[in-house]
PDB file of C-alpha atoms in Angstrom:
ATOM      1  CA  UNK C   1     133.485  97.541 -14.666  1.00 70.00           C
ATOM      2  CA  UNK C   2     133.438  96.564 -17.924  1.00 89.00           C
ATOM      3  CA  UNK C   3     136.641  96.731 -20.216  1.00 92.00           C
ATOM      4  CA  UNK C   4     137.116  99.359 -22.583  1.00 96.00           C
ATOM      5  CA  UNK C   5     136.907  98.337 -26.269  1.00 98.00           C
ATOM      6  CA  UNK C   6     137.044 100.120 -29.673  1.00 98.00           C
ATOM      7  CA  UNK C   7     134.144  99.672 -32.121  1.00 98.00           C
ATOM      8  CA  UNK C   8     134.624 101.487 -35.890  1.00 98.00           C
ATOM      9  CA  UNK C   9     131.164 101.272 -37.834  1.00 98.00           C
ATOM     10  CA  UNK C  10     131.431 101.762 -41.323  1.00 97.00           C
ATOM     11  CA  UNK C  11     129.050 101.344 -44.436  1.00 96.00           C
ATOM     12  CA  UNK C  12     127.569 102.923 -47.305  1.00 95.00           C
ATOM     13  CA  UNK C  13     126.262 106.506 -47.123  1.00 92.00           C
ATOM     14  CA  UNK C  14     122.674 106.083 -46.447  1.00 91.00           C
ATOM     15  CA  UNK C  15     122.951 102.886 -44.364  1.00 95.00           C
ATOM     16  CA  UNK C  16     121.784 104.724 -41.103  1.00 94.00           C
ATOM     17  CA  UNK C  17     125.154 104.446 -39.414  1.00 95.00           C
ATOM     18  CA  UNK C  18     124.563 107.847 -37.561  1.00 94.00           C
ATOM     19  CA  UNK C  19     120.679 106.882 -36.451  1.00 96.00           C
ATOM     20  CA  UNK C  20     122.423 103.583 -35.333  1.00 98.00           C
ATOM     21  CA  UNK C  21     124.823 104.933 -33.250  1.00 97.00           C
ATOM     22  CA  UNK C  22     123.107 107.801 -31.641  1.00 97.00           C
ATOM     23  CA  UNK C  23     120.543 105.148 -30.511  1.00 98.00           C
ATOM     24  CA  UNK C  24     123.373 102.908 -29.275  1.00 98.00           C
ATOM     25  CA  UNK C  25     124.651 105.664 -27.140  1.00 98.00           C
ATOM     26  CA  UNK C  26     121.258 106.128 -25.639  1.00 98.00           C
ATOM     27  CA  UNK C  27     121.200 102.315 -24.671  1.00 98.00           C
ATOM     28  CA  UNK C  28     124.911 101.961 -23.635  1.00 98.00           C
ATOM     29  CA  UNK C  29     125.564 104.064 -20.693  1.00 97.00           C
ATOM     30  CA  UNK C  30     129.443 103.619 -21.157  1.00 97.00           C
ATOM     31  CA  UNK C  31     129.694 103.925 -25.010  1.00 98.00           C
ATOM     32  CA  UNK C  32     131.672 107.129 -26.026  1.00 97.00           C
ATOM     33  CA  UNK C  33     131.174 108.434 -29.694  1.00 97.00           C
ATOM     34  CA  UNK C  34     134.597 109.809 -30.852  1.00 96.00           C
ATOM     35  CA  UNK C  35     135.131 113.620 -32.021  1.00 95.00           C
ATOM     36  CA  UNK C  36     137.387 113.925 -34.948  1.00 95.00           C
ATOM     37  CA  UNK C  37     140.034 116.196 -35.474  1.00 96.00           C
ATOM     38  CA  UNK C  38     139.600 118.645 -39.061  1.00 96.00           C
ATOM     39  CA  UNK C  39     141.580 121.281 -40.690  1.00 97.00           C
ATOM     40  CA  UNK C  40     138.531 122.896 -42.175  1.00 94.00           C
ATOM     41  CA  UNK C  41     137.318 126.192 -40.387  1.00 93.00           C
ATOM     42  CA  UNK C  42     134.296 125.553 -38.054  1.00 93.00           C
ATOM     43  CA  UNK C  43     130.729 126.059 -39.652  1.00 92.00           C
ATOM     44  CA  UNK C  44     127.864 127.709 -37.690  1.00 92.00           C
ATOM     45  CA  UNK C  45     126.855 125.843 -34.408  1.00 93.00           C
ATOM     46  CA  UNK C  46     129.918 123.432 -34.347  1.00 93.00           C
ATOM     47  CA  UNK C  47     131.826 123.660 -30.980  1.00 93.00           C
ATOM     48  CA  UNK C  48     135.346 122.747 -30.403  1.00 93.00           C
ATOM     49  CA  UNK C  49     135.899 119.245 -28.810  1.00 91.00           C
ATOM     50  CA  UNK C  50     132.112 118.510 -29.560  1.00 91.00           C
ATOM     51  CA  UNK C  51     131.662 118.543 -33.352  1.00 91.00           C
ATOM     52  CA  UNK C  52     135.372 118.244 -34.228  1.00 94.00           C
ATOM     53  CA  UNK C  53     138.861 119.588 -32.800  1.00 96.00           C
ATOM     54  CA  UNK C  54     139.726 122.162 -35.188  1.00 97.00           C
ATOM     55  CA  UNK C  55     143.441 122.189 -35.996  1.00 97.00           C
ATOM     56  CA  UNK C  56     145.777 124.394 -38.373  1.00 96.00           C
ATOM     57  CA  UNK C  57     146.938 122.441 -41.261  1.00 96.00           C
ATOM     58  CA  UNK C  58     150.683 122.630 -39.703  1.00 96.00           C
ATOM     59  CA  UNK C  59     149.203 121.118 -36.413  1.00 97.00           C
ATOM     60  CA  UNK C  60     147.456 118.293 -37.831  1.00 97.00           C
ATOM     61  CA  UNK C  61     150.475 117.282 -40.128  1.00 96.00           C
ATOM     62  CA  UNK C  62     152.712 117.533 -36.953  1.00 97.00           C
ATOM     63  CA  UNK C  63     150.329 115.266 -35.062  1.00 97.00           C
ATOM     64  CA  UNK C  64     150.082 113.255 -37.951  1.00 97.00           C
ATOM     65  CA  UNK C  65     153.835 112.767 -38.044  1.00 96.00           C
ATOM     66  CA  UNK C  66     153.808 112.049 -34.884  1.00 96.00           C
ATOM     67  CA  UNK C  67     151.712 108.972 -34.817  1.00 96.00           C
ATOM     68  CA  UNK C  68     148.707 111.030 -33.291  1.00 97.00           C
ATOM     69  CA  UNK C  69     146.268 109.744 -35.246  1.00 97.00           C
ATOM     70  CA  UNK C  70     144.520 106.135 -35.615  1.00 97.00           C
ATOM     71  CA  UNK C  71     143.274 107.079 -39.268  1.00 96.00           C
ATOM     72  CA  UNK C  72     143.448 110.330 -40.917  1.00 96.00           C
ATOM     73  CA  UNK C  73     142.744 111.201 -44.882  1.00 93.00           C
ATOM     74  CA  UNK C  74     142.524 114.471 -46.719  1.00 91.00           C
ATOM     75  CA  UNK C  75     139.347 115.360 -48.625  1.00 86.00           C
ATOM     76  CA  UNK C  76     138.638 118.341 -50.660  1.00 86.00           C
ATOM     77  CA  UNK C  77     141.726 120.381 -49.605  1.00 90.00           C
ATOM     78  CA  UNK C  78     141.231 119.512 -45.561  1.00 94.00           C
ATOM     79  CA  UNK C  79     142.171 116.902 -43.326  1.00 96.00           C
ATOM     80  CA  UNK C  80     140.205 114.597 -41.062  1.00 95.00           C
ATOM     81  CA  UNK C  81     141.286 112.630 -38.572  1.00 97.00           C
ATOM     82  CA  UNK C  82     140.710 110.019 -35.299  1.00 97.00           C
ATOM     83  CA  UNK C  83     142.764 111.576 -32.540  1.00 97.00           C
ATOM     84  CA  UNK C  84     144.580 108.516 -30.990  1.00 97.00           C
ATOM     85  CA  UNK C  85     145.005 109.794 -27.124  1.00 96.00           C
ATOM     86  CA  UNK C  86     141.510 110.269 -26.728  1.00 95.00           C
ATOM     87  CA  UNK C  87     140.355 107.104 -28.032  1.00 97.00           C
ATOM     88  CA  UNK C  88     143.090 105.513 -25.531  1.00 97.00           C
ATOM     89  CA  UNK C  89     142.042 107.515 -23.122  1.00 96.00           C
ATOM     90  CA  UNK C  90     138.238 106.727 -23.052  1.00 97.00           C
ATOM     91  CA  UNK C  91     139.091 103.068 -23.560  1.00 97.00           C
ATOM     92  CA  UNK C  92     141.660 102.827 -20.663  1.00 96.00           C
ATOM     93  CA  UNK C  93     138.436 104.449 -18.643  1.00 96.00           C
ATOM     94  CA  UNK C  94     136.462 101.657 -19.637  1.00 96.00           C
ATOM     95  CA  UNK C  95     134.590 102.732 -22.061  1.00 97.00           C
ATOM     96  CA  UNK C  96     133.200 101.494 -25.432  1.00 98.00           C
ATOM     97  CA  UNK C  97     134.614 103.962 -27.694  1.00 98.00           C
ATOM     98  CA  UNK C  98     132.935 104.054 -31.051  1.00 98.00           C
ATOM     99  CA  UNK C  99     134.460 105.601 -34.357  1.00 97.00           C
ATOM    100  CA  UNK C 100     132.192 106.286 -37.356  1.00 95.00           C
ATOM    101  CA  UNK C 101     134.801 106.331 -40.405  1.00 94.00           C
ATOM    102  CA  UNK C 102     135.101 104.934 -44.150  1.00 92.00           C
ATOM    103  CA  UNK C 103     136.272 101.592 -44.754  1.00 93.00           C
ATOM    104  CA  UNK C 104     139.630 102.914 -45.579  1.00 92.00           C
ATOM    105  CA  UNK C 105     139.940 104.782 -42.283  1.00 94.00           C
ATOM    106  CA  UNK C 106     138.616 101.006 -40.674  1.00 97.00           C
ATOM    107  CA  UNK C 107     141.731  99.346 -42.439  1.00 96.00           C
ATOM    108  CA  UNK C 108     144.114 102.238 -40.971  1.00 96.00           C
ATOM    109  CA  UNK C 109     142.390 101.878 -37.486  1.00 97.00           C
ATOM    110  CA  UNK C 110     142.973  97.962 -37.607  1.00 97.00           C
ATOM    111  CA  UNK C 111     146.752  98.288 -38.713  1.00 96.00           C
ATOM    112  CA  UNK C 112     147.417 100.148 -35.849  1.00 95.00           C
ATOM    113  CA  UNK C 113     144.788  98.500 -32.968  1.00 96.00           C
ATOM    114  CA  UNK C 114     144.319  95.043 -34.001  1.00 97.00           C
ATOM    115  CA  UNK C 115     142.090  94.618 -31.285  1.00 96.00           C
ATOM    116  CA  UNK C 116     139.467  96.759 -32.507  1.00 98.00           C
ATOM    117  CA  UNK C 117     136.376  95.481 -33.591  1.00 98.00           C
ATOM    118  CA  UNK C 118     135.252  96.435 -37.026  1.00 98.00           C
ATOM    119  CA  UNK C 119     131.304  96.582 -37.718  1.00 98.00           C
ATOM    120  CA  UNK C 120     129.851  97.006 -41.338  1.00 98.00           C
ATOM    121  CA  UNK C 121     125.884  98.494 -41.689  1.00 98.00           C
ATOM    122  CA  UNK C 122     124.896  97.265 -44.699  1.00 97.00           C
ATOM    123  CA  UNK C 123     121.575  98.127 -46.934  1.00 96.00           C
ATOM    124  CA  UNK C 124     118.980  96.045 -47.332  1.00 95.00           C
ATOM    125  CA  UNK C 125     119.586  96.092 -51.036  1.00 95.00           C
ATOM    126  CA  UNK C 126     120.918  98.560 -53.843  1.00 94.00           C
ATOM    127  CA  UNK C 127     117.768  99.707 -54.310  1.00 94.00           C
ATOM    128  CA  UNK C 128     116.639 100.361 -51.148  1.00 94.00           C
ATOM    129  CA  UNK C 129     120.040 102.523 -50.787  1.00 94.00           C
ATOM    130  CA  UNK C 130     119.432 104.391 -53.878  1.00 94.00           C
ATOM    131  CA  UNK C 131     116.164 105.243 -52.761  1.00 93.00           C
ATOM    132  CA  UNK C 132     117.085 106.668 -49.343  1.00 92.00           C
ATOM    133  CA  UNK C 133     119.895 108.621 -50.841  1.00 91.00           C
ATOM    134  CA  UNK C 134     117.379 110.212 -53.176  1.00 91.00           C
ATOM    135  CA  UNK C 135     114.523 110.609 -50.650  1.00 90.00           C
ATOM    136  CA  UNK C 136     117.037 112.905 -48.885  1.00 86.00           C
ATOM    137  CA  UNK C 137     116.561 115.625 -50.925  1.00 84.00           C
ATOM    138  CA  UNK C 138     119.895 116.796 -50.118  1.00 85.00           C
ATOM    139  CA  UNK C 139     122.195 115.825 -53.044  1.00 85.00           C
ATOM    140  CA  UNK C 140     122.177 116.116 -56.963  1.00 91.00           C
ATOM    141  CA  UNK C 141     121.717 112.911 -59.286  1.00 92.00           C
ATOM    142  CA  UNK C 142     125.513 112.963 -59.879  1.00 93.00           C
ATOM    143  CA  UNK C 143     126.406 112.857 -56.345  1.00 91.00           C
ATOM    144  CA  UNK C 144     124.063 109.850 -55.694  1.00 92.00           C
ATOM    145  CA  UNK C 145     125.187 108.309 -58.490  1.00 93.00           C
ATOM    146  CA  UNK C 146     129.078 108.820 -56.958  1.00 93.00           C
ATOM    147  CA  UNK C 147     127.894 107.607 -53.612  1.00 92.00           C
ATOM    148  CA  UNK C 148     126.554 104.576 -55.221  1.00 94.00           C
ATOM    149  CA  UNK C 149     129.352 103.737 -56.886  1.00 95.00           C
ATOM    150  CA  UNK C 150     131.277 104.382 -53.529  1.00 94.00           C
ATOM    151  CA  UNK C 151     128.931 101.605 -52.165  1.00 95.00           C
ATOM    152  CA  UNK C 152     129.760  99.129 -54.239  1.00 95.00           C
ATOM    153  CA  UNK C 153     133.547  99.472 -53.391  1.00 95.00           C
ATOM    154  CA  UNK C 154     132.694  99.587 -49.768  1.00 95.00           C
ATOM    155  CA  UNK C 155     130.353  96.397 -50.011  1.00 96.00           C
ATOM    156  CA  UNK C 156     132.807  94.432 -51.753  1.00 96.00           C
ATOM    157  CA  UNK C 157     134.988  94.940 -48.215  1.00 96.00           C
ATOM    158  CA  UNK C 158     132.362  93.994 -45.850  1.00 96.00           C
ATOM    159  CA  UNK C 159     133.708  90.463 -45.249  1.00 97.00           C
ATOM    160  CA  UNK C 160     136.593  92.028 -43.586  1.00 97.00           C
ATOM    161  CA  UNK C 161     134.748  93.031 -40.995  1.00 98.00           C
ATOM    162  CA  UNK C 162     134.285  91.143 -37.550  1.00 98.00           C
ATOM    163  CA  UNK C 163     130.363  92.121 -37.780  1.00 98.00           C
ATOM    164  CA  UNK C 164     128.015  92.898 -40.123  1.00 98.00           C
ATOM    165  CA  UNK C 165     124.461  93.832 -40.112  1.00 97.00           C
ATOM    166  CA  UNK C 166     121.628  94.778 -42.457  1.00 97.00           C
ATOM    167  CA  UNK C 167     119.717  97.768 -41.337  1.00 97.00           C
ATOM    168  CA  UNK C 168     116.140  96.779 -43.002  1.00 96.00           C
ATOM    169  CA  UNK C 169     114.516  97.292 -39.356  1.00 96.00           C
ATOM    170  CA  UNK C 170     116.088 100.144 -37.286  1.00 96.00           C
ATOM    171  CA  UNK C 171     114.590  98.963 -34.062  1.00 98.00           C
ATOM    172  CA  UNK C 172     116.433  95.258 -34.952  1.00 98.00           C
ATOM    173  CA  UNK C 173     119.277  96.636 -36.282  1.00 98.00           C
ATOM    174  CA  UNK C 174     119.678  98.825 -33.036  1.00 98.00           C
ATOM    175  CA  UNK C 175     118.969  95.487 -30.828  1.00 98.00           C
ATOM    176  CA  UNK C 176     121.667  93.598 -32.646  1.00 98.00           C
ATOM    177  CA  UNK C 177     124.318  96.829 -32.533  1.00 98.00           C
ATOM    178  CA  UNK C 178     123.525  96.808 -28.645  1.00 98.00           C
ATOM    179  CA  UNK C 179     124.028  93.054 -28.248  1.00 98.00           C
ATOM    180  CA  UNK C 180     127.070  93.084 -30.032  1.00 98.00           C
ATOM    181  CA  UNK C 181     128.890  96.115 -27.975  1.00 98.00           C
ATOM    182  CA  UNK C 182     127.678  94.753 -24.930  1.00 97.00           C
ATOM    183  CA  UNK C 183     128.687  90.963 -25.560  1.00 96.00           C
ATOM    184  CA  UNK C 184     132.176  91.931 -26.408  1.00 96.00           C
ATOM    185  CA  UNK C 185     132.334  94.793 -23.278  1.00 96.00           C
ATOM    186  CA  UNK C 186     131.351  91.798 -20.938  1.00 93.00           C
ATOM    187  CA  UNK C 187     133.797  89.179 -22.414  1.00 89.00           C
ATOM    188  CA  UNK C 188     136.918  90.742 -20.850  1.00 61.00           C
TER     189      UNK C 188
END
């Protein structure tokens, strides 16, 4: 049995983190994607414990005070966080736990679990990143501009990560990510 590990995957919006993680989960049988907790109301089709753990603000803040989150933040009046107990349970069972969180959250996780492996997904270029964001057709110009400004800040912190890969070719990026996770899992 392989030793359980924690992998934190970050990168600017539009770099393909979600697609890469979905492919990783298909190719690494012992990989498990962590489910976040939130205080926002469930959207149609979202399931408790699958999409999120839905908590009241009081429950969330109480759990945060008790150290129950590896990281958490508040966005637009709603709290989001990574429950520590489920991550530790899955790692103890020998799983390769994957968190998809922003740079700020990744550094919070590193403070609480220094053994975490931080993975940064980069776009091939800023021009390509902007093309991808605009190509979605789901965001206004103002939102794309905000995401690009955020991307510059996130890219400036990529050297703090243990492993970095450029998602230029999806198959190659998937191969690299799977190889990295397997290499770490087999070291123990």
